[in-house]
Backbone as ProteinMPNN parsed JSONL, in Angstrom:
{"seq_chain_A": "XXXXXXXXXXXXXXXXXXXXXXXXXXXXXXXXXXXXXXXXXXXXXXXXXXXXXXXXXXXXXXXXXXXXXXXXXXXXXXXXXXXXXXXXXXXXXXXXXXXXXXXXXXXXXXXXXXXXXXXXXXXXXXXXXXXXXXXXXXXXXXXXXXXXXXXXXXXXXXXXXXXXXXXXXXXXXXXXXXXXXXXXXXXX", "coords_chain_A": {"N_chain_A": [[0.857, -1.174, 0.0], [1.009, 2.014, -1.058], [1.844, 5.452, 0.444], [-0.146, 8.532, 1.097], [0.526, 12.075, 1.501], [-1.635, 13.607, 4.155], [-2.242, 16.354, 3.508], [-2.125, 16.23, 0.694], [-4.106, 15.635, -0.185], [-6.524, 16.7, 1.108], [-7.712, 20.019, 0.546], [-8.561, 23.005, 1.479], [-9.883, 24.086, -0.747], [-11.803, 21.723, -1.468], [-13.424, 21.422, 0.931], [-14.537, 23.049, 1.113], [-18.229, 23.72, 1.457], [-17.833, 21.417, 3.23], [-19.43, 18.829, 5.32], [-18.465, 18.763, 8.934], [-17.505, 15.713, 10.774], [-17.24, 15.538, 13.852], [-17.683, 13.595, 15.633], [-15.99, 11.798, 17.22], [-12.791, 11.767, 18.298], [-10.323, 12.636, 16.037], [-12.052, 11.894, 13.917], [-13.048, 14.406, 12.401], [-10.966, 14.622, 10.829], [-10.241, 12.177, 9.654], [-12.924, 12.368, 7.834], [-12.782, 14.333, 6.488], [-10.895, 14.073, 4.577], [-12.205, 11.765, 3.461], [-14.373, 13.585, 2.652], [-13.409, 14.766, 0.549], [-12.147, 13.399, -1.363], [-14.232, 12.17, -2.135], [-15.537, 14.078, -3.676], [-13.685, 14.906, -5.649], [-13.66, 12.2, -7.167], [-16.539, 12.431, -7.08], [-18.369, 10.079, -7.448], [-21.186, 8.086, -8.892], [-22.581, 6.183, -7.371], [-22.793, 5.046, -4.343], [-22.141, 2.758, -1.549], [-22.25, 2.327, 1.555], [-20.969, 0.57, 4.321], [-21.798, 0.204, 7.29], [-23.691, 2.21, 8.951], [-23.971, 3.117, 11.107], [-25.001, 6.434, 13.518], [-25.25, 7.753, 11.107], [-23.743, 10.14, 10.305], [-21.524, 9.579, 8.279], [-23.192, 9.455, 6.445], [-24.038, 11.783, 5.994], [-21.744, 13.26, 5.111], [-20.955, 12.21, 2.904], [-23.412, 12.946, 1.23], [-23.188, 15.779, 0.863], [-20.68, 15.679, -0.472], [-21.373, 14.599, -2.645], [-23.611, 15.432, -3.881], [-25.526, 14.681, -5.86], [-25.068, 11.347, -6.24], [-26.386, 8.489, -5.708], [-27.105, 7.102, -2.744], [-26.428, 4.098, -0.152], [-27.137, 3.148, 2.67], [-25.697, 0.435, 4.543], [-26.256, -1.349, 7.623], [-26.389, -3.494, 10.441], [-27.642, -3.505, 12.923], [-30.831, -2.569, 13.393], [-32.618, 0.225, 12.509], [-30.412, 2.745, 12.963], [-28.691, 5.116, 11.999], [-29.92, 7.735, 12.428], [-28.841, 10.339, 11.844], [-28.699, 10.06, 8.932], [-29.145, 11.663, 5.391], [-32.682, 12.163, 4.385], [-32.986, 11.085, 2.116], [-30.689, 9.258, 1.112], [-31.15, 5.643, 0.996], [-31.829, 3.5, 3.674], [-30.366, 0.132, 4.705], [-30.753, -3.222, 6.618], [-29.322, -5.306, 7.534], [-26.101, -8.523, 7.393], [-23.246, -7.637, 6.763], [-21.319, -9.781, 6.184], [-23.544, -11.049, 4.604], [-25.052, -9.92, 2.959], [-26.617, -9.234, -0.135], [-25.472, -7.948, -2.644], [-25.365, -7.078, -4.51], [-28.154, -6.425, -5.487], [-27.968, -3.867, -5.774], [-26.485, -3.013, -7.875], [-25.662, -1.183, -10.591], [-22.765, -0.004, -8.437], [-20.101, 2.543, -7.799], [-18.708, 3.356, -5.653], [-17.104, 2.136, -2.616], [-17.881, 2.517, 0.869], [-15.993, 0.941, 3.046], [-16.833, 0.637, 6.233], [-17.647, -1.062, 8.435], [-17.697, -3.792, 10.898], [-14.564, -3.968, 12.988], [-12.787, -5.692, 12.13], [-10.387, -8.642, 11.064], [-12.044, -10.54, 9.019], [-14.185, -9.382, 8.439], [-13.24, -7.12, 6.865], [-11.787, -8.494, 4.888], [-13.732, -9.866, 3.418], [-15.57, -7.457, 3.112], [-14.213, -6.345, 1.369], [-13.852, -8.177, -0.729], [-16.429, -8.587, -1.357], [-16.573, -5.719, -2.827], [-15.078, -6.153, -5.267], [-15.471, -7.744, -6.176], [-17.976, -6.645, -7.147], [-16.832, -4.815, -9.063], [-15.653, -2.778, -8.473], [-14.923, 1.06, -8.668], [-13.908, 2.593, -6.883], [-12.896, 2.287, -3.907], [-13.342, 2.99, -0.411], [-11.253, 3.114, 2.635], [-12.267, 2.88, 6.442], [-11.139, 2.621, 9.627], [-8.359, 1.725, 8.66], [-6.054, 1.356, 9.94], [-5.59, -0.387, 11.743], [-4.451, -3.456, 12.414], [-5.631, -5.629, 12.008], [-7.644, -5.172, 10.455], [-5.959, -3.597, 8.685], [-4.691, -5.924, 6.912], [-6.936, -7.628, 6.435], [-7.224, -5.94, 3.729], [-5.654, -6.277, 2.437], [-4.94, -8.738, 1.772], [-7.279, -10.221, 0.799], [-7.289, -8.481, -1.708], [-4.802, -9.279, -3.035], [-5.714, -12.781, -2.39], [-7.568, -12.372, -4.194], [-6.82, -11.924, -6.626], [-6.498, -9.432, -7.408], [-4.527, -6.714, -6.97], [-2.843, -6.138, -8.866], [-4.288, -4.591, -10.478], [-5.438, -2.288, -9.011], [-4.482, 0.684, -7.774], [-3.182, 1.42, -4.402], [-3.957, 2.824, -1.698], [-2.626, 4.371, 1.485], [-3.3, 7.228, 3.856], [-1.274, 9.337, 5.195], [0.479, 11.698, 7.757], [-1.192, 13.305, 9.441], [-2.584, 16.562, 10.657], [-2.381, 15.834, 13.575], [-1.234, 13.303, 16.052], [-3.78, 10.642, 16.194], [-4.446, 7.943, 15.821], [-4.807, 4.927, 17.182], [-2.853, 3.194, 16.719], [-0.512, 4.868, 17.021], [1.099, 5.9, 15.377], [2.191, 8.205, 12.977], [-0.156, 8.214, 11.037], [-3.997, 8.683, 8.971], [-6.761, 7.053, 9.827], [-7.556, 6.06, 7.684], [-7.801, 4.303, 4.54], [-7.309, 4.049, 1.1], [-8.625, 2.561, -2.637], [-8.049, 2.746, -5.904], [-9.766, 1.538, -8.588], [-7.365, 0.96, -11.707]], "CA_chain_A": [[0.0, 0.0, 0.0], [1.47, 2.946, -0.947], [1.758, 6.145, 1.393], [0.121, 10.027, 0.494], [0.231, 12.741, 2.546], [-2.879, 14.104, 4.501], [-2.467, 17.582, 2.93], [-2.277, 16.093, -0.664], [-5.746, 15.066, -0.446], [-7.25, 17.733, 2.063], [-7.429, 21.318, 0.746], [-9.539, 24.392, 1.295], [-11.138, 24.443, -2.145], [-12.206, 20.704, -1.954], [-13.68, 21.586, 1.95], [-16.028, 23.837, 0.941], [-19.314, 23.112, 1.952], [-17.984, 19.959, 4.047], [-19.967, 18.684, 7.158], [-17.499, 18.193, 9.498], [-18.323, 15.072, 11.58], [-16.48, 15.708, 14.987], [-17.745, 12.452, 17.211], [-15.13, 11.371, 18.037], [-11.055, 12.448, 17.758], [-9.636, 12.046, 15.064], [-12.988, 12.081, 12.963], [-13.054, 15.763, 11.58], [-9.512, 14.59, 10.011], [-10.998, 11.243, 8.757], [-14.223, 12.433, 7.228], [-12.315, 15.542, 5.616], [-10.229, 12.947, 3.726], [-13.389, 10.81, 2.768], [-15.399, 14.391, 1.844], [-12.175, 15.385, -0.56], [-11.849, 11.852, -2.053], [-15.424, 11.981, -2.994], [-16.093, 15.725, -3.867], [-12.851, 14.578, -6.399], [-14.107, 11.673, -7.996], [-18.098, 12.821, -8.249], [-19.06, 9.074, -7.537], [-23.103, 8.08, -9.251], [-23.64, 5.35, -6.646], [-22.175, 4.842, -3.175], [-22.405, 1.813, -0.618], [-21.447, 2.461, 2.762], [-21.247, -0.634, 5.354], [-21.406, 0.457, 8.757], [-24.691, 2.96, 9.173], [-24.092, 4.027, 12.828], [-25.672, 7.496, 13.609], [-25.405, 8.776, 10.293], [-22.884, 11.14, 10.529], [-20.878, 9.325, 7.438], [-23.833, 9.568, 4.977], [-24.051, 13.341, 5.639], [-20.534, 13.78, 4.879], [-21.525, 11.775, 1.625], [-24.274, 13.849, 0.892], [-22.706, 17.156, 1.149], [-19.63, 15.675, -1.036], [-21.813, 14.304, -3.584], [-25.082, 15.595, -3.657], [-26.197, 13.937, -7.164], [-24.996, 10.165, -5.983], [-27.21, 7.617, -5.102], [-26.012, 6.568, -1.593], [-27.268, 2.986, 0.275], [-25.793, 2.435, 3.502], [-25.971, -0.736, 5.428], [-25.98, -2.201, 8.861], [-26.927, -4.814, 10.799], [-28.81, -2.64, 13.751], [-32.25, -1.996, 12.975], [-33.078, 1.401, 13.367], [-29.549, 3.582, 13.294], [-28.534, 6.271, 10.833], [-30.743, 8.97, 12.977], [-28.618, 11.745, 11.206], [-29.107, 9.998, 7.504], [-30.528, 12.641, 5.227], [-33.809, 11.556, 4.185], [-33.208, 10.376, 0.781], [-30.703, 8.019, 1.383], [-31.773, 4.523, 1.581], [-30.952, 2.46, 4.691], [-30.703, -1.089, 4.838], [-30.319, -3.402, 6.969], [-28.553, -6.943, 7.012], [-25.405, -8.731, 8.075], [-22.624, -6.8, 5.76], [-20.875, -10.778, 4.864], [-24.258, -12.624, 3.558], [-25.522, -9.222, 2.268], [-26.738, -9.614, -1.295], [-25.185, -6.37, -2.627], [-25.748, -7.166, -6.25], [-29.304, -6.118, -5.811], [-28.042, -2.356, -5.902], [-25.59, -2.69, -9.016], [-23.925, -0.562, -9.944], [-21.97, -0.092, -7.245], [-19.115, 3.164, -8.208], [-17.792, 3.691, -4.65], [-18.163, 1.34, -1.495], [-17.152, 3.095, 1.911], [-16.333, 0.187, 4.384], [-16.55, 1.003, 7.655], [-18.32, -1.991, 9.385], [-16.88, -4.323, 11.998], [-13.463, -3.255, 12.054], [-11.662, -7.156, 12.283], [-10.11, -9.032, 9.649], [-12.856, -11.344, 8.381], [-14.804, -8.043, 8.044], [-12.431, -6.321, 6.258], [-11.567, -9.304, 3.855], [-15.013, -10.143, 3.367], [-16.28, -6.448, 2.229], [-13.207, -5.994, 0.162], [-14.097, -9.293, -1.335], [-17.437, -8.302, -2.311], [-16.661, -5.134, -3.933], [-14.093, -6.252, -5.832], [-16.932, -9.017, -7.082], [-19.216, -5.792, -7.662], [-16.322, -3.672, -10.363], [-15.821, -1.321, -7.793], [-13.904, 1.72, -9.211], [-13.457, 3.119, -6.061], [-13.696, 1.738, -2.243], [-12.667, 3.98, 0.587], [-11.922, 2.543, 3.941], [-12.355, 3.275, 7.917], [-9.775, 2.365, 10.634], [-7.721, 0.681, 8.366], [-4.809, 1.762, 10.554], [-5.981, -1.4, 12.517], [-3.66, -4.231, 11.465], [-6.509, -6.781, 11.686], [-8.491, -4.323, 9.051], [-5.307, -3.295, 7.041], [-4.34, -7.22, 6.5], [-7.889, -8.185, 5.4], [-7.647, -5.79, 3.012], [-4.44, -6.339, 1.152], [-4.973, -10.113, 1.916], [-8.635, -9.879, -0.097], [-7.123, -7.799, -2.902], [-4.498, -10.855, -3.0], [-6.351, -13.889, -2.674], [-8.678, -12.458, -5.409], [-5.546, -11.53, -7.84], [-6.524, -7.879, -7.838], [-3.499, -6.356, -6.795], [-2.734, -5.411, -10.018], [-5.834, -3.971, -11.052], [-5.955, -1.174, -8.472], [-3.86, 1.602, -6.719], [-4.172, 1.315, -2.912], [-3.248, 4.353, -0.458], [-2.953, 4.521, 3.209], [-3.342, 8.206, 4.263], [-0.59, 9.976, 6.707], [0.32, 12.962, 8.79], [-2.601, 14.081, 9.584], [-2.453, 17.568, 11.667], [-2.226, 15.643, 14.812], [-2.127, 11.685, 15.958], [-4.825, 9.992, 16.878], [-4.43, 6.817, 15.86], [-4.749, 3.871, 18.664], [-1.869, 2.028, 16.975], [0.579, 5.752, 18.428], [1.613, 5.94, 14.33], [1.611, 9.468, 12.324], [-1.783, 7.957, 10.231], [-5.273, 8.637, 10.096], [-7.577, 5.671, 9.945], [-8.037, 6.215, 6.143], [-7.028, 3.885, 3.17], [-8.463, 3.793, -0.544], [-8.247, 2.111, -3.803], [-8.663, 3.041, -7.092], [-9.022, 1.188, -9.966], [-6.526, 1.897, -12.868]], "C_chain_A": [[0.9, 1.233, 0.0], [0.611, 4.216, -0.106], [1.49, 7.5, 0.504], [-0.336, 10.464, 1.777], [-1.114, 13.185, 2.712], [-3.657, 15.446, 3.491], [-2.179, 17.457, 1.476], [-3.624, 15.855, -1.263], [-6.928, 16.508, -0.243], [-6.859, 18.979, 1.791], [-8.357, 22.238, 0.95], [-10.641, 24.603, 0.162], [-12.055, 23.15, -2.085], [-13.25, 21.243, -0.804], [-14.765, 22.183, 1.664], [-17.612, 23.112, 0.979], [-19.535, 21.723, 2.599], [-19.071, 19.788, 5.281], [-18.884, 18.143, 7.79], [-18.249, 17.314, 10.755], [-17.434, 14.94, 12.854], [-16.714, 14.647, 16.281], [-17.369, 11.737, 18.036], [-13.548, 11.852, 17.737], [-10.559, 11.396, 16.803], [-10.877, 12.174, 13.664], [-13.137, 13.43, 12.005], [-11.627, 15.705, 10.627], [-9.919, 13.287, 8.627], [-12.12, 11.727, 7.274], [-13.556, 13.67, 6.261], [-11.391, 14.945, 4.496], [-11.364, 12.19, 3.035], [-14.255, 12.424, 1.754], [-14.472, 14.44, 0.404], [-11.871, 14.531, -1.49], [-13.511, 11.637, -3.019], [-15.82, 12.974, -3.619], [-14.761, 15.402, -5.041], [-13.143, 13.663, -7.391], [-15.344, 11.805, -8.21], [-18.355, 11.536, -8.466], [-20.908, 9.122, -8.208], [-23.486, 7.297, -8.115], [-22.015, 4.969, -5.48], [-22.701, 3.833, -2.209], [-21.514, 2.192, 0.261], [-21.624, 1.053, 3.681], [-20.803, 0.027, 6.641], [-22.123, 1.765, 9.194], [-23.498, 4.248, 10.422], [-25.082, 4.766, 13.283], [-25.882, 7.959, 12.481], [-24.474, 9.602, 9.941], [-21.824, 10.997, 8.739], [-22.06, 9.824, 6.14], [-23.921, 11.182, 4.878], [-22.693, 14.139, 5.038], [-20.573, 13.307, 3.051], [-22.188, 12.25, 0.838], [-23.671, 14.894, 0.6], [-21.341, 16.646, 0.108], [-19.898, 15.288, -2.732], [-23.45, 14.323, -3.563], [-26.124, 15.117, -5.039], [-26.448, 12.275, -6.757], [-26.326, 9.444, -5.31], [-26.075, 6.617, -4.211], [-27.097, 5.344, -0.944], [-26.352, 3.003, 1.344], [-26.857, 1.392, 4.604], [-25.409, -0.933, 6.954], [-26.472, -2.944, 9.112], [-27.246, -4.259, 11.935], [-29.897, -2.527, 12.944], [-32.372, -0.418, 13.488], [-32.169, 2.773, 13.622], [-29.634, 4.002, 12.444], [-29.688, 7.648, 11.173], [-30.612, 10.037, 11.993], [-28.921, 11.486, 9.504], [-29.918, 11.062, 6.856], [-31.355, 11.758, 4.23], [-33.734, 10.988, 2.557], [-31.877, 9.441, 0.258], [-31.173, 6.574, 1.914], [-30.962, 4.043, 2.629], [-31.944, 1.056, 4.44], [-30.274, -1.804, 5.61], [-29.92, -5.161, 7.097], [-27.079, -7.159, 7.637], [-24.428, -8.494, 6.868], [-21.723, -8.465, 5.097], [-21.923, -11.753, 4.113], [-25.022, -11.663, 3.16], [-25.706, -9.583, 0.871], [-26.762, -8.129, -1.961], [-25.781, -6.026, -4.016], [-27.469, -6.724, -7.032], [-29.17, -4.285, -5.912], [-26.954, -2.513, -6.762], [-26.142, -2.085, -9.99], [-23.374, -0.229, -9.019], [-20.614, 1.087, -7.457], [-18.239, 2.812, -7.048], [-18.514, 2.478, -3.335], [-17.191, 2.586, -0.183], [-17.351, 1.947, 2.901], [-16.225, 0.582, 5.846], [-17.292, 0.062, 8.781], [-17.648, -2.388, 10.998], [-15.779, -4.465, 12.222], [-12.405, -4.769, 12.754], [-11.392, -7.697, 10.818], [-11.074, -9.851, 8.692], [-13.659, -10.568, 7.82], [-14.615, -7.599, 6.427], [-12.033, -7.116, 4.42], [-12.779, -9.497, 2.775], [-15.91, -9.102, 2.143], [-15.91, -6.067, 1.408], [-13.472, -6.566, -1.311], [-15.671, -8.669, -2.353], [-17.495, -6.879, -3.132], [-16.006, -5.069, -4.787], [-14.946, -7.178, -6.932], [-17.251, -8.126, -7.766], [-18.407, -5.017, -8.844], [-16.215, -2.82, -9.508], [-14.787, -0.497, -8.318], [-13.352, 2.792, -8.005], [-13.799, 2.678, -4.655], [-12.48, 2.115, -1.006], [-13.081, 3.153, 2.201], [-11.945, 3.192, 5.341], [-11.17, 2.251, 8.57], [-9.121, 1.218, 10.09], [-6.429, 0.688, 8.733], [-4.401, 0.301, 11.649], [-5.174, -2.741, 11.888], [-4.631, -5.753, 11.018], [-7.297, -6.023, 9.91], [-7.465, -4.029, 7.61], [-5.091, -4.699, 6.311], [-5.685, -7.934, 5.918], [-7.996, -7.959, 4.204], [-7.037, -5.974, 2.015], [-4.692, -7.619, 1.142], [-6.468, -10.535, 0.736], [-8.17, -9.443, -1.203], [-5.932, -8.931, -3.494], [-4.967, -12.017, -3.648], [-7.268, -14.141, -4.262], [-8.547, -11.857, -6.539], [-5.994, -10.165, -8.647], [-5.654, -6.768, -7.406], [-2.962, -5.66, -7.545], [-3.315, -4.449, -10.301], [-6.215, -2.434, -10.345], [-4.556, -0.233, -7.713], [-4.253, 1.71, -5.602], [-3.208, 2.244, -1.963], [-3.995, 4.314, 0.782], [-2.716, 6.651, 3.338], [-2.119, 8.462, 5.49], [-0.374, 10.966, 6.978], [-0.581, 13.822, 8.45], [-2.149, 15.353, 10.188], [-2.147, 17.083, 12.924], [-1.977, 14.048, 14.669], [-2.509, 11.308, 16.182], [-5.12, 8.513, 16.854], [-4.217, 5.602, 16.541], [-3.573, 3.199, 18.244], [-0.642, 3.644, 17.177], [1.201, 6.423, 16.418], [1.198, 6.87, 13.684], [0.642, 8.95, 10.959], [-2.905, 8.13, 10.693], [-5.794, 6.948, 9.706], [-8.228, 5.288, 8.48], [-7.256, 5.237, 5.277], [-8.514, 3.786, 2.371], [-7.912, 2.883, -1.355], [-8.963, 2.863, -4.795], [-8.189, 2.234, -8.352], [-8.332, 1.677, -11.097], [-7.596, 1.621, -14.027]], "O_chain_A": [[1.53, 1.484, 1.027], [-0.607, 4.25, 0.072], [2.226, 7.834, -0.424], [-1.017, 9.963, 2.672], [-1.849, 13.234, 1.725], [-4.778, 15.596, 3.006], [-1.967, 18.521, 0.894], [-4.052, 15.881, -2.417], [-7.731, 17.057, -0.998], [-5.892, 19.421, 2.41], [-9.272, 21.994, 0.163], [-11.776, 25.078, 0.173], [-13.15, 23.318, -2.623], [-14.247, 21.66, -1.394], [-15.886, 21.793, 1.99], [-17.893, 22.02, 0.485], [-20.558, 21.042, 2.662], [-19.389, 20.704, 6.038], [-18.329, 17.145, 7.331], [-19.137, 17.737, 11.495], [-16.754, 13.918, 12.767], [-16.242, 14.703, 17.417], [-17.823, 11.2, 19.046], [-13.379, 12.381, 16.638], [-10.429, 10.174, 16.722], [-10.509, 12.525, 12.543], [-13.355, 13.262, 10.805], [-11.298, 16.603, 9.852], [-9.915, 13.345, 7.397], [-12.007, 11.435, 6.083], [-14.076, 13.774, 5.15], [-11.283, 15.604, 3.462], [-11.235, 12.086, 1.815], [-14.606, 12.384, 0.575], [-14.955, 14.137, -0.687], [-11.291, 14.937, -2.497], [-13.757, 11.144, -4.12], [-16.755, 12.663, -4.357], [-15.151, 16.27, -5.822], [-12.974, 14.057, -8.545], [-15.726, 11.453, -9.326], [-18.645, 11.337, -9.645], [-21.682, 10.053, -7.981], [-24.619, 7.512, -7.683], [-20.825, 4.758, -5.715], [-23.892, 4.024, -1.966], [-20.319, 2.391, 0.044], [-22.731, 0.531, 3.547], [-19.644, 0.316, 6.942], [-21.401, 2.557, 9.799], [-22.842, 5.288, 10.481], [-26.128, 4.175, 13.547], [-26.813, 8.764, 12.499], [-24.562, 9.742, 8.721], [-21.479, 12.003, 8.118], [-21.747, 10.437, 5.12], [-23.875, 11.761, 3.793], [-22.639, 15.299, 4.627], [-20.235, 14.072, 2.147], [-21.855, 12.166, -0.344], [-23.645, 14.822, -0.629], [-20.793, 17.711, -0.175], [-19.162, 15.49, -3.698], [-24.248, 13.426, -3.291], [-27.346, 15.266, -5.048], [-27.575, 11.787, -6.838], [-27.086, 9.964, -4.493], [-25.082, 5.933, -4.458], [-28.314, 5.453, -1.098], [-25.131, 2.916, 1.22], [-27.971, 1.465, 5.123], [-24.259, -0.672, 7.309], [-27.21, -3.457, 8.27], [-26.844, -5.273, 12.507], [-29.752, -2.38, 11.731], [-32.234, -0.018, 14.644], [-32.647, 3.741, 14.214], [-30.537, 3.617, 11.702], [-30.162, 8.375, 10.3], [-31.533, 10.599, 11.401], [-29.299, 12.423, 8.801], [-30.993, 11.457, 7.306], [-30.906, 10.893, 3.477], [-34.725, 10.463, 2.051], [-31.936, 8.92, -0.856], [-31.518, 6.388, 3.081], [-29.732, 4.085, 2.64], [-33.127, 0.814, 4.201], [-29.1, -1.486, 5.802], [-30.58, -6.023, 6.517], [-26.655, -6.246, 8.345], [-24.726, -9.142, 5.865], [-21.458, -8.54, 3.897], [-21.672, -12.72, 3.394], [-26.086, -12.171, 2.806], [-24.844, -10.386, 0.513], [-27.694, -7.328, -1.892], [-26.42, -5.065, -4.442], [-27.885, -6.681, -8.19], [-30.148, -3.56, -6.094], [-26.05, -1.897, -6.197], [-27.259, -2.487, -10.313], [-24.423, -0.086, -8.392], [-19.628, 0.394, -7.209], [-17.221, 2.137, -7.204], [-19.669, 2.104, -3.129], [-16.17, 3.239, -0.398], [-18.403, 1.789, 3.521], [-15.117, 0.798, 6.338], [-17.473, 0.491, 9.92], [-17.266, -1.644, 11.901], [-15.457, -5.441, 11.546], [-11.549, -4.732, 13.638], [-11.932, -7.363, 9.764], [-10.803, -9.774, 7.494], [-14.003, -10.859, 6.674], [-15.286, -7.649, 5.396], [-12.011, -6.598, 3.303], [-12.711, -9.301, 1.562], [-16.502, -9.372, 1.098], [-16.575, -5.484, 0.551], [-13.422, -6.049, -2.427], [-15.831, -8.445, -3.553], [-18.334, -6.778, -4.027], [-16.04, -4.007, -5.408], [-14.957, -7.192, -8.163], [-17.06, -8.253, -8.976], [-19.146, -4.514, -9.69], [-16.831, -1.797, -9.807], [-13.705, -1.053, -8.51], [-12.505, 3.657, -8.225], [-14.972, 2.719, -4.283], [-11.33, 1.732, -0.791], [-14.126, 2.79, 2.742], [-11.509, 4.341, 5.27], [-10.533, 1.356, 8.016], [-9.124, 0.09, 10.581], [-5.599, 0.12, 8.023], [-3.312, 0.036, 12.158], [-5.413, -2.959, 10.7], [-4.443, -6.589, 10.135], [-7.334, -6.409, 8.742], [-7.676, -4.089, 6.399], [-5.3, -4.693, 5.098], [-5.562, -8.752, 5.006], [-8.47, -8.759, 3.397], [-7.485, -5.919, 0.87], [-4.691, -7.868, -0.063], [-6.215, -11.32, -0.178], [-8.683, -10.104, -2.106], [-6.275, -9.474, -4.544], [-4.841, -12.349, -4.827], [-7.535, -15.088, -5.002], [-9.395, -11.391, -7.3], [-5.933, -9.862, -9.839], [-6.217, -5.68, -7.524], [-2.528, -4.565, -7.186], [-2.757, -3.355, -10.37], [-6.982, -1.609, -10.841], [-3.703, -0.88, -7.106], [-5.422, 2.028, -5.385], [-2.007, 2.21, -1.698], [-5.182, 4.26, 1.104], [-1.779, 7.144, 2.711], [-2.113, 7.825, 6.543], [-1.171, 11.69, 6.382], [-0.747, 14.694, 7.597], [-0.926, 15.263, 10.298], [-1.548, 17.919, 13.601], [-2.298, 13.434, 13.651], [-1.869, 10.87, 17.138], [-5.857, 7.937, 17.654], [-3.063, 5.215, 16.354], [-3.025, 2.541, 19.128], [0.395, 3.184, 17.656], [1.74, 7.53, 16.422], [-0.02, 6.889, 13.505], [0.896, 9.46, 9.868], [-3.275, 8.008, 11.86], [-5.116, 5.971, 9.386], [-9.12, 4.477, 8.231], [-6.03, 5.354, 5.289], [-9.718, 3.624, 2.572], [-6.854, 2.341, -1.038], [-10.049, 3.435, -4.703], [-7.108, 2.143, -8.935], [-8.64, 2.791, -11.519], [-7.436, 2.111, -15.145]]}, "name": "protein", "num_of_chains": 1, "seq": "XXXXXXXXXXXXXXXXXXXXXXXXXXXXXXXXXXXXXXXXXXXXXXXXXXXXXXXXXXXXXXXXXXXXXXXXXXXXXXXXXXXXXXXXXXXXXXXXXXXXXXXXXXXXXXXXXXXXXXXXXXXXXXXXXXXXXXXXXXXXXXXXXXXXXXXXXXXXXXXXXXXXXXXXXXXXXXXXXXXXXXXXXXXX"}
């Protein structure tokens, strides 16, 4: 996985009209990396795994306000802050049947953040053509190893450019290491 800096991604012009999602530390660094990544490529269709409160699809919204966004969990009932014209669904993100919302441009994983997870969701959008799939605390070595291990196993390695995000403004990262919790791919 190759390494770009924070401030290669994250500038002022991209920011504009971000929501910054501040719920926890380290998040207003995260999500400003995910708005700038998507407000860049102008995704049509977005899958998120890992609902929560919401907070991610508004950052989604606000970065791509044309896209058709779906995000999943396996709670009933979360995504409070979702704005109202994203769909939520809900289901268990490895026996999901994703293929019922293809196309598929961008996935954002952010589910259960272990390796079977990680392998798992990689796995299926790699199934789906994904031309872009942005992840959450992949700073996590269970999460980063699913995902290179998935892109691997399923001899796509080739096929894509994959970037870990670093020096952020500050560090926040639980493993003590100047990264945020951000990696992407993009297909070539």
């Amino acid at each position: 996985m190759k390494k770009i800096n924070y401030k290669e991604i994250v500038t002022s012009e991209k920011m504009e009209g971000a929501v910054i999602n501040d719920e926890f530390i380290g998040f207003p660094e995260d999500y400003s990396v995910i708005h700038c990544l998507l407000k860049e490529w102008n995704p049509k269709s977005i899958f998120e795994i890992g609902t929560n409160v919401g907070n991610g699809c508004r950052v989604m919204r606000a970065s791509c306000p044309s896209a058709k966004i779906v995000s999943l969990d396996i709670v009933p009932g979360v995504g409070h802050y979702c704005p109202s014209d994203i769909l939520k669904v809900v289901g268990d993100s490895l026996e999901y049947d994703y293929t019922q919302h293809y196309p598929i441009e961008c996935w954002f994983i952010d589910g259960e953040h272990v390796y079977k997870n990680a392998y798992v969701e990689t796995q299926k959008a790699l199934e789906g053509g994904a031309k872009y799939i942005i992840y959450h605390d992949a700073d996590l070595k269970g999460v980063y190893d699913g995902i290179m291990d998935s892109f691997r196993d399923n001899g796509k390695l080739e096929d894509y450019d994959l970037y870990q995000v670093i020096n952020p403004p500050s560090i926040y990262s639980s493993t003590g290491e100047n990264v945020t919790r951000i990696a992407y791919a993009i297909k070539k």
